[in-house]
Coordinates of C-alpha atoms and ligand atoms in Angstrom, one line a residue:
X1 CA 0.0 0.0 0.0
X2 CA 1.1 3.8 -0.5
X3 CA 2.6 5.1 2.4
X4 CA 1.7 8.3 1.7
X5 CA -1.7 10.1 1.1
X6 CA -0.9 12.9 -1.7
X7 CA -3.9 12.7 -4.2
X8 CA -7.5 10.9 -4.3
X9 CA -6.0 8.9 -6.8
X10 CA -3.3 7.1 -4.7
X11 CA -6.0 5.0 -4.0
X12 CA -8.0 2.8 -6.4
X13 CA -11.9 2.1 -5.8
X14 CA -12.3 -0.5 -3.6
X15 CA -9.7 1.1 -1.1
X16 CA -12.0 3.9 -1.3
X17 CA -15.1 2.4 -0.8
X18 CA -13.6 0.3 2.0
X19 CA -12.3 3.4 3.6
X20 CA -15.9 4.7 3.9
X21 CA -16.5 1.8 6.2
X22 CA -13.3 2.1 8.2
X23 CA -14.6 5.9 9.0
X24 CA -17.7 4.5 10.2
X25 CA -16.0 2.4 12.8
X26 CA -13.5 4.8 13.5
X27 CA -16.3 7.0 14.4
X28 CA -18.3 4.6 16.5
X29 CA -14.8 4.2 18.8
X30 CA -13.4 0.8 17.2
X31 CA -9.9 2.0 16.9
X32 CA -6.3 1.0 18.6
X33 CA -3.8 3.8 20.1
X34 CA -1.9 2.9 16.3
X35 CA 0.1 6.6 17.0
X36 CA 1.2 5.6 20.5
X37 CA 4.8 7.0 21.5
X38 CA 5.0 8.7 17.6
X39 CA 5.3 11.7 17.3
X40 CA 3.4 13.8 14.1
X41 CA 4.8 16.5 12.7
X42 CA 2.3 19.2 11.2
X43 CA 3.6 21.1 8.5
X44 CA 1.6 24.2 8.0
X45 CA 2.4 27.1 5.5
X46 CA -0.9 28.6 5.3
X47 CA -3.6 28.6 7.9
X48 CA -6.0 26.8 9.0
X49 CA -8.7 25.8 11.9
X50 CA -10.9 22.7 10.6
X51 CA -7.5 20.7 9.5
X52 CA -5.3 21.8 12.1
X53 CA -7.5 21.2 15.3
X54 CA -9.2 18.0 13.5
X55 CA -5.5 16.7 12.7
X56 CA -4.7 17.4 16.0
X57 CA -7.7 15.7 17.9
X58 CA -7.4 12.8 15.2
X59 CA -3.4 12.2 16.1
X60 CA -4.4 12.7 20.4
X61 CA -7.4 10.2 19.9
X62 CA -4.7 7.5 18.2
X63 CA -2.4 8.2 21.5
X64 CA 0.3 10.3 19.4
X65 CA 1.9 13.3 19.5
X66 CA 1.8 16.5 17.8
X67 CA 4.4 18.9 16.7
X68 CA 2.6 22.0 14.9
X69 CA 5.0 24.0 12.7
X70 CA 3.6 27.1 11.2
X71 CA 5.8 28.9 7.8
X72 CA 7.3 31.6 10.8
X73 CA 8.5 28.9 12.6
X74 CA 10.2 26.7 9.7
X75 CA 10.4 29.3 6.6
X76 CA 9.9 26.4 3.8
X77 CA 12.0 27.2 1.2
X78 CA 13.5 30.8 2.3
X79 CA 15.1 29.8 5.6
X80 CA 16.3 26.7 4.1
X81 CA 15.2 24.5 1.3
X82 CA 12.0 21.6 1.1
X83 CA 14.9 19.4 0.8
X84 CA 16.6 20.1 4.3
X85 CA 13.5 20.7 5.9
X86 CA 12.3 17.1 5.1
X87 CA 15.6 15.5 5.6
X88 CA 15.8 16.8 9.0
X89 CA 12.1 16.1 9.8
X90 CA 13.0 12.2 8.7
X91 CA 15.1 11.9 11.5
X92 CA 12.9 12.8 14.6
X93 CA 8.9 12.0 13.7
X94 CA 7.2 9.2 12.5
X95 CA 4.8 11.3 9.7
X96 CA 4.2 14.6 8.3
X97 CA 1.0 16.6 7.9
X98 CA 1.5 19.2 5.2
X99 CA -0.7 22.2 3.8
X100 CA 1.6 23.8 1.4
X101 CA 1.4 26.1 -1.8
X102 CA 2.5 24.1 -3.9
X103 CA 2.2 20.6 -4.6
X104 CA 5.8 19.9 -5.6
X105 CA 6.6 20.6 -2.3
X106 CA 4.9 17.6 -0.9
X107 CA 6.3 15.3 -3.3
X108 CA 9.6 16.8 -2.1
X109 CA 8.6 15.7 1.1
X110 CA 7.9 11.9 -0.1
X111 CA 11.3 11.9 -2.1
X112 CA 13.5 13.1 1.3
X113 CA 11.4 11.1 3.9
X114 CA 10.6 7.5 5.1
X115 CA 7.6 8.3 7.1
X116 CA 3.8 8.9 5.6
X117 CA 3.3 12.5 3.9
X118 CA -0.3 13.4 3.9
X119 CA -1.8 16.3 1.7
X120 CA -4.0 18.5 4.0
X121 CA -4.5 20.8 1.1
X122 CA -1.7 21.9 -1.9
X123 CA -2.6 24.1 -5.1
X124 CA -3.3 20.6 -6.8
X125 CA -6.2 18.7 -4.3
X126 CA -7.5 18.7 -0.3
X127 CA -8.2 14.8 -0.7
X128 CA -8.7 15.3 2.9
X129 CA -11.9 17.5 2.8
X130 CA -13.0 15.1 -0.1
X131 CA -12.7 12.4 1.7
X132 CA -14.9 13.3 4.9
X133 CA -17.1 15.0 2.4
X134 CA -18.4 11.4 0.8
X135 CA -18.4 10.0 3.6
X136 CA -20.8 13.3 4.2
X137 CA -23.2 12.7 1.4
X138 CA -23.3 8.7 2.0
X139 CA -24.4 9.0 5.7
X140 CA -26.9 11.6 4.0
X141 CA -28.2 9.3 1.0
X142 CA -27.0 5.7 2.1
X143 CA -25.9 5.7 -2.0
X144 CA -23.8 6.9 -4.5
X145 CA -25.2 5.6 -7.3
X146 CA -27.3 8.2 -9.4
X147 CA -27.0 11.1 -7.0
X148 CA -26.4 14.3 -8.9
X149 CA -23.6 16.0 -7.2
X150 CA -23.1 19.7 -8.9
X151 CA -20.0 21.9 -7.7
X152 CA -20.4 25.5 -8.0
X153 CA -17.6 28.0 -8.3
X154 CA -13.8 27.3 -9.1
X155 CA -12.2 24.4 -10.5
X156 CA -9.3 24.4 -7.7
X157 CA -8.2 22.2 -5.5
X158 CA -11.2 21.4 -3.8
X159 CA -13.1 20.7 -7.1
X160 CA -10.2 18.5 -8.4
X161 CA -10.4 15.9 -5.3
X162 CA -14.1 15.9 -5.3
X163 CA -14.4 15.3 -9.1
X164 CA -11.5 12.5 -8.8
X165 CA -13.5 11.1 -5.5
X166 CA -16.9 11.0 -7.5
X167 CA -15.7 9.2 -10.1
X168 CA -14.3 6.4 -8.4
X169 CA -17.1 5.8 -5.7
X170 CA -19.6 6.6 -8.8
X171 CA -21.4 9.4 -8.6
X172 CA -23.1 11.8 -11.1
X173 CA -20.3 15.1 -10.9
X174 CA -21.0 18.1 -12.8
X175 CA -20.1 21.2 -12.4
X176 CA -20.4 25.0 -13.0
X177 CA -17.4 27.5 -13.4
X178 CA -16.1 30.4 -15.5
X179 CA -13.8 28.8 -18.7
X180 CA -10.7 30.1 -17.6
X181 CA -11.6 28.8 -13.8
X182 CA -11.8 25.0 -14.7
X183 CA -10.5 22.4 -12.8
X184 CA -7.0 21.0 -14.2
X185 CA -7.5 19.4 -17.3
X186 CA -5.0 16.3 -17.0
X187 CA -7.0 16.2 -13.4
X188 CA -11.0 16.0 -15.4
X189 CA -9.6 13.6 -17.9
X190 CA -8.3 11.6 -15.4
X191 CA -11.3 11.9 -13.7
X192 CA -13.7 11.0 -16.9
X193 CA -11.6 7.9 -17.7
X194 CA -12.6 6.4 -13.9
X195 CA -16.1 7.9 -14.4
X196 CA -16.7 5.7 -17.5
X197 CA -16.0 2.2 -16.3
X198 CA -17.9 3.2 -12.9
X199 CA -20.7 4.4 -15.3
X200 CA -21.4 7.8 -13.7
X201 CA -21.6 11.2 -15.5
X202 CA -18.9 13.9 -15.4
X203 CA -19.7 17.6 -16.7
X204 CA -18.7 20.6 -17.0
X205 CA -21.6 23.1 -17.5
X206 CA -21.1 27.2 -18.1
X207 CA -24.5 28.1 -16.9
X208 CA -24.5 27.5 -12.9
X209 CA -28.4 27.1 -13.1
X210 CA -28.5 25.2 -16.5
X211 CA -26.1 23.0 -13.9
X212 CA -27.6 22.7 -10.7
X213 CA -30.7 21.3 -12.8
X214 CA -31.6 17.8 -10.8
X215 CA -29.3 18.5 -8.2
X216 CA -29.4 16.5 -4.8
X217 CA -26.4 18.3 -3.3
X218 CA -24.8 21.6 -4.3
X219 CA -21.4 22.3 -3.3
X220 CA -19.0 25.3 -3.4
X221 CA -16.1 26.8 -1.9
X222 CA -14.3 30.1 -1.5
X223 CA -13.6 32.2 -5.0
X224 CA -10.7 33.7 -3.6
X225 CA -8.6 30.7 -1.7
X226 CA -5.4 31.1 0.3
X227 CA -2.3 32.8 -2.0
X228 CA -4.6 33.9 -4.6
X229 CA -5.7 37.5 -2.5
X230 CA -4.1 39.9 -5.2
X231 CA -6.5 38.4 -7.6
X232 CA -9.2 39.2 -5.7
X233 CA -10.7 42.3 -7.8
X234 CA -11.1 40.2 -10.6
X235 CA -12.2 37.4 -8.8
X236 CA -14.9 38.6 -7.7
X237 CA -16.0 40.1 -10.9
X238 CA -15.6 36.8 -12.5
X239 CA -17.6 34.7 -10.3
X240 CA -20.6 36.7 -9.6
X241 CA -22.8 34.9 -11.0
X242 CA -21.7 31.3 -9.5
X243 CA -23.5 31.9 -6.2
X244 CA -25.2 29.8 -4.4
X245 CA -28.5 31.7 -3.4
X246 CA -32.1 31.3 -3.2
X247 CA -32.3 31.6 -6.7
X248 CA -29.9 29.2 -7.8
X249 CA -31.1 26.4 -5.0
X250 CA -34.7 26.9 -6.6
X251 CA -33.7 25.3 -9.8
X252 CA -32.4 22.3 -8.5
X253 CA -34.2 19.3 -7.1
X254 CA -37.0 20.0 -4.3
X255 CA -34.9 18.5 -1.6
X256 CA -30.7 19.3 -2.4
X257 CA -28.4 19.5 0.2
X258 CA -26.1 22.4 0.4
X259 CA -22.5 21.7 1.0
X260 CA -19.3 24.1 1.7
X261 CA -15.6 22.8 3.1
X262 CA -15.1 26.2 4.5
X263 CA -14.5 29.1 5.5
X264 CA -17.0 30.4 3.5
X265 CA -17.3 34.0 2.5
X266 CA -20.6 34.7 3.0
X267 CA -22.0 37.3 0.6
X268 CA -19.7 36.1 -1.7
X269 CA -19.7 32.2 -3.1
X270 CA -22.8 31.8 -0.7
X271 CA -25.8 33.9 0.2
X272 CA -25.8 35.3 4.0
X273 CA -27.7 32.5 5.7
X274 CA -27.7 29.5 3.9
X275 CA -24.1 27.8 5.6
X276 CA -26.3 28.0 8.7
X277 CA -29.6 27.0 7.0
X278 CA -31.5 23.5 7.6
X279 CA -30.5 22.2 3.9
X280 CA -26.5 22.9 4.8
X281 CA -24.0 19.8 5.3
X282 CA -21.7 21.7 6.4
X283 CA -20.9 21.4 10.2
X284 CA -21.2 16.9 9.4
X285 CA -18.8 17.6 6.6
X286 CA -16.4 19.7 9.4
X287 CA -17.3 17.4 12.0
X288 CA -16.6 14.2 10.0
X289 CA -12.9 15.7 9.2
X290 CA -12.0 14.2 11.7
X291 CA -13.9 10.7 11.9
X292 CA -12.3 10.3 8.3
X293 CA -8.8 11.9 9.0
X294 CA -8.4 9.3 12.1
X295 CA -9.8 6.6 10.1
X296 CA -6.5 7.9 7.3
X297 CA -4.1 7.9 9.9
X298 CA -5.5 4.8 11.7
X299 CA -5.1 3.2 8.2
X300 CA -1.3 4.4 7.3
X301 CA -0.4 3.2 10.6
X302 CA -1.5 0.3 11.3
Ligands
NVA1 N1 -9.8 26.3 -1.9 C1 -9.6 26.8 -0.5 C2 -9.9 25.7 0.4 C3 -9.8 26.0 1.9 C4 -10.0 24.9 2.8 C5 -8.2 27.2 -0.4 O1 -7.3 26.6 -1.0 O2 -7.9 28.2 0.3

């Protein structure tokens, strides 16, 4: 098995269908103290409060230890290089937990290391949030199988695990974004070649409401994310009309689910209101970040 956790795609879809069950029992207390006397290091160049604490809890629960490092601490890259860093890092803990900017960085980190890298979020994916996020919608639906799941917004890293994560555990993904704000096209293709032996749909649609047609759940995330602030201006002129409002929720089925990995800037991707709404997913998907990040851990470890 990979030792490391990079990409939705390091795992085939069985292991990701088995690894919904695993969460499940990881969440009803079956788990051993796999992390005891080991020591995590988390690697963190941009902030963060659902993956940090949720890490954190996750690694405690297991009986291990963490070692938070934030960019001030460790300057990746401008105090000394990736390759340092991770060398160095090899020869006290017993796994990393990186966010990082980019995504080469992490595979620097798996090149210098011995010990499981996990992605909690690069330029490229957040597997992480996608993987608590299905494990969301099937506690929701108790299926995959012809649920229309329709992302709203931009094609970034979020939208790249969660169209990769669709295909292989079979669900219908389409979604709604600007051209120039589509997800990765080496990632789609990818994507559309696991979508067509597990016979589910994948789509890209312009027209967010021509989109969101037959929706069960509607998803979005931020349209400015982390190291992308001096684009904001045009941005936000770009996306306005990808939000997810009253308006937009009316066209889709009678009874869709709103989901959002958060933070969320309210006003902006989403209407005021609707995160804390009764049709919002959003504090299971933050609370099952950890369920499914202990179940990862629980599952490199063992
Ligand atoms: N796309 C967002 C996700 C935040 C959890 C970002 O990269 O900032």
């Amino acid at each position: 098995m990979n030792k490391n956790f990079l990409s939705i795609d390091d795992w085939d879809n069985k292991t990701h269908k088995e690894f919904l069950y695993l969460t499940n029992e990881i969440k009803e207390g079956k788990y051993n103290k796999v992390l005891s006397n080991k020591n995590i290091s988390l690697v963190f160049e941009k902030a963060s409060l659902r993956t940090r604490v949720s890490f954190e809890v996750g690694i405690k629960k297991l009986g291990g230890n963490t070692i938070y490092l934030n960019n001030d601490d460790i300057g990746l890259g401008k105090r000394e290089s990736v390759t340092h860093i991770a060398k160095n890092l090899n020869r006290w803990v017993d796994g990393i937990v990186a966010r990082v900017y980019l995504h080469s960085t992490l595979i620097n980190f798996t090149q210098n290391t011995d010990v499981p890298v996990i992605n909690a979020l690069s330029d490229l994916e957040h597997p992480c949030q996608a993987l608590a996020d299905m494990y969301t919608i099937y506690n929701q639906f108790s299926k995959f199988q012809d649920l229309n799941f329709v992302y709203v917004g931009d094609g970034n890293n979020i939208a790249a695990s969660l169209s990769l994560i669709a295909s292989k555990l079979g669900l219908n993904f389409t979604y709604s974004s600007p051209k120039k704000y589509q997800i990765p096209t080496a990632i789609f293709n990818k994507a559309k070649d696991i979508a067509s032996i597990s016979e589910s749909q994948m789509n890209w649609i312009e027209n967010p409401e021509n989109a969101v047609k037959n929706a069960d759940v509607i998803y979005t995330d931020k349209w400015v994310s982390m190291g992308m602030e001096n684009e904001e201006k045009i941005r936000l002129s770009d996306f306005k009309d990808y939000q997810i409002n009253k308006k937009l929720i009316s066209k889709a089925n009678k009874e869709v689910l709103i989901m959002h990995d958060m933070p969320a800037k309210e006003g902006e991707e989403i209407e005021f209101g609707v995160i804390d709404s009764d049709i919002s997913l959003a504090y299971e998907q933050a609370e099952n970040r950890l369920h499914s990040q202990t179940a990862l851990l629980h599952k490199l470890f063992s």
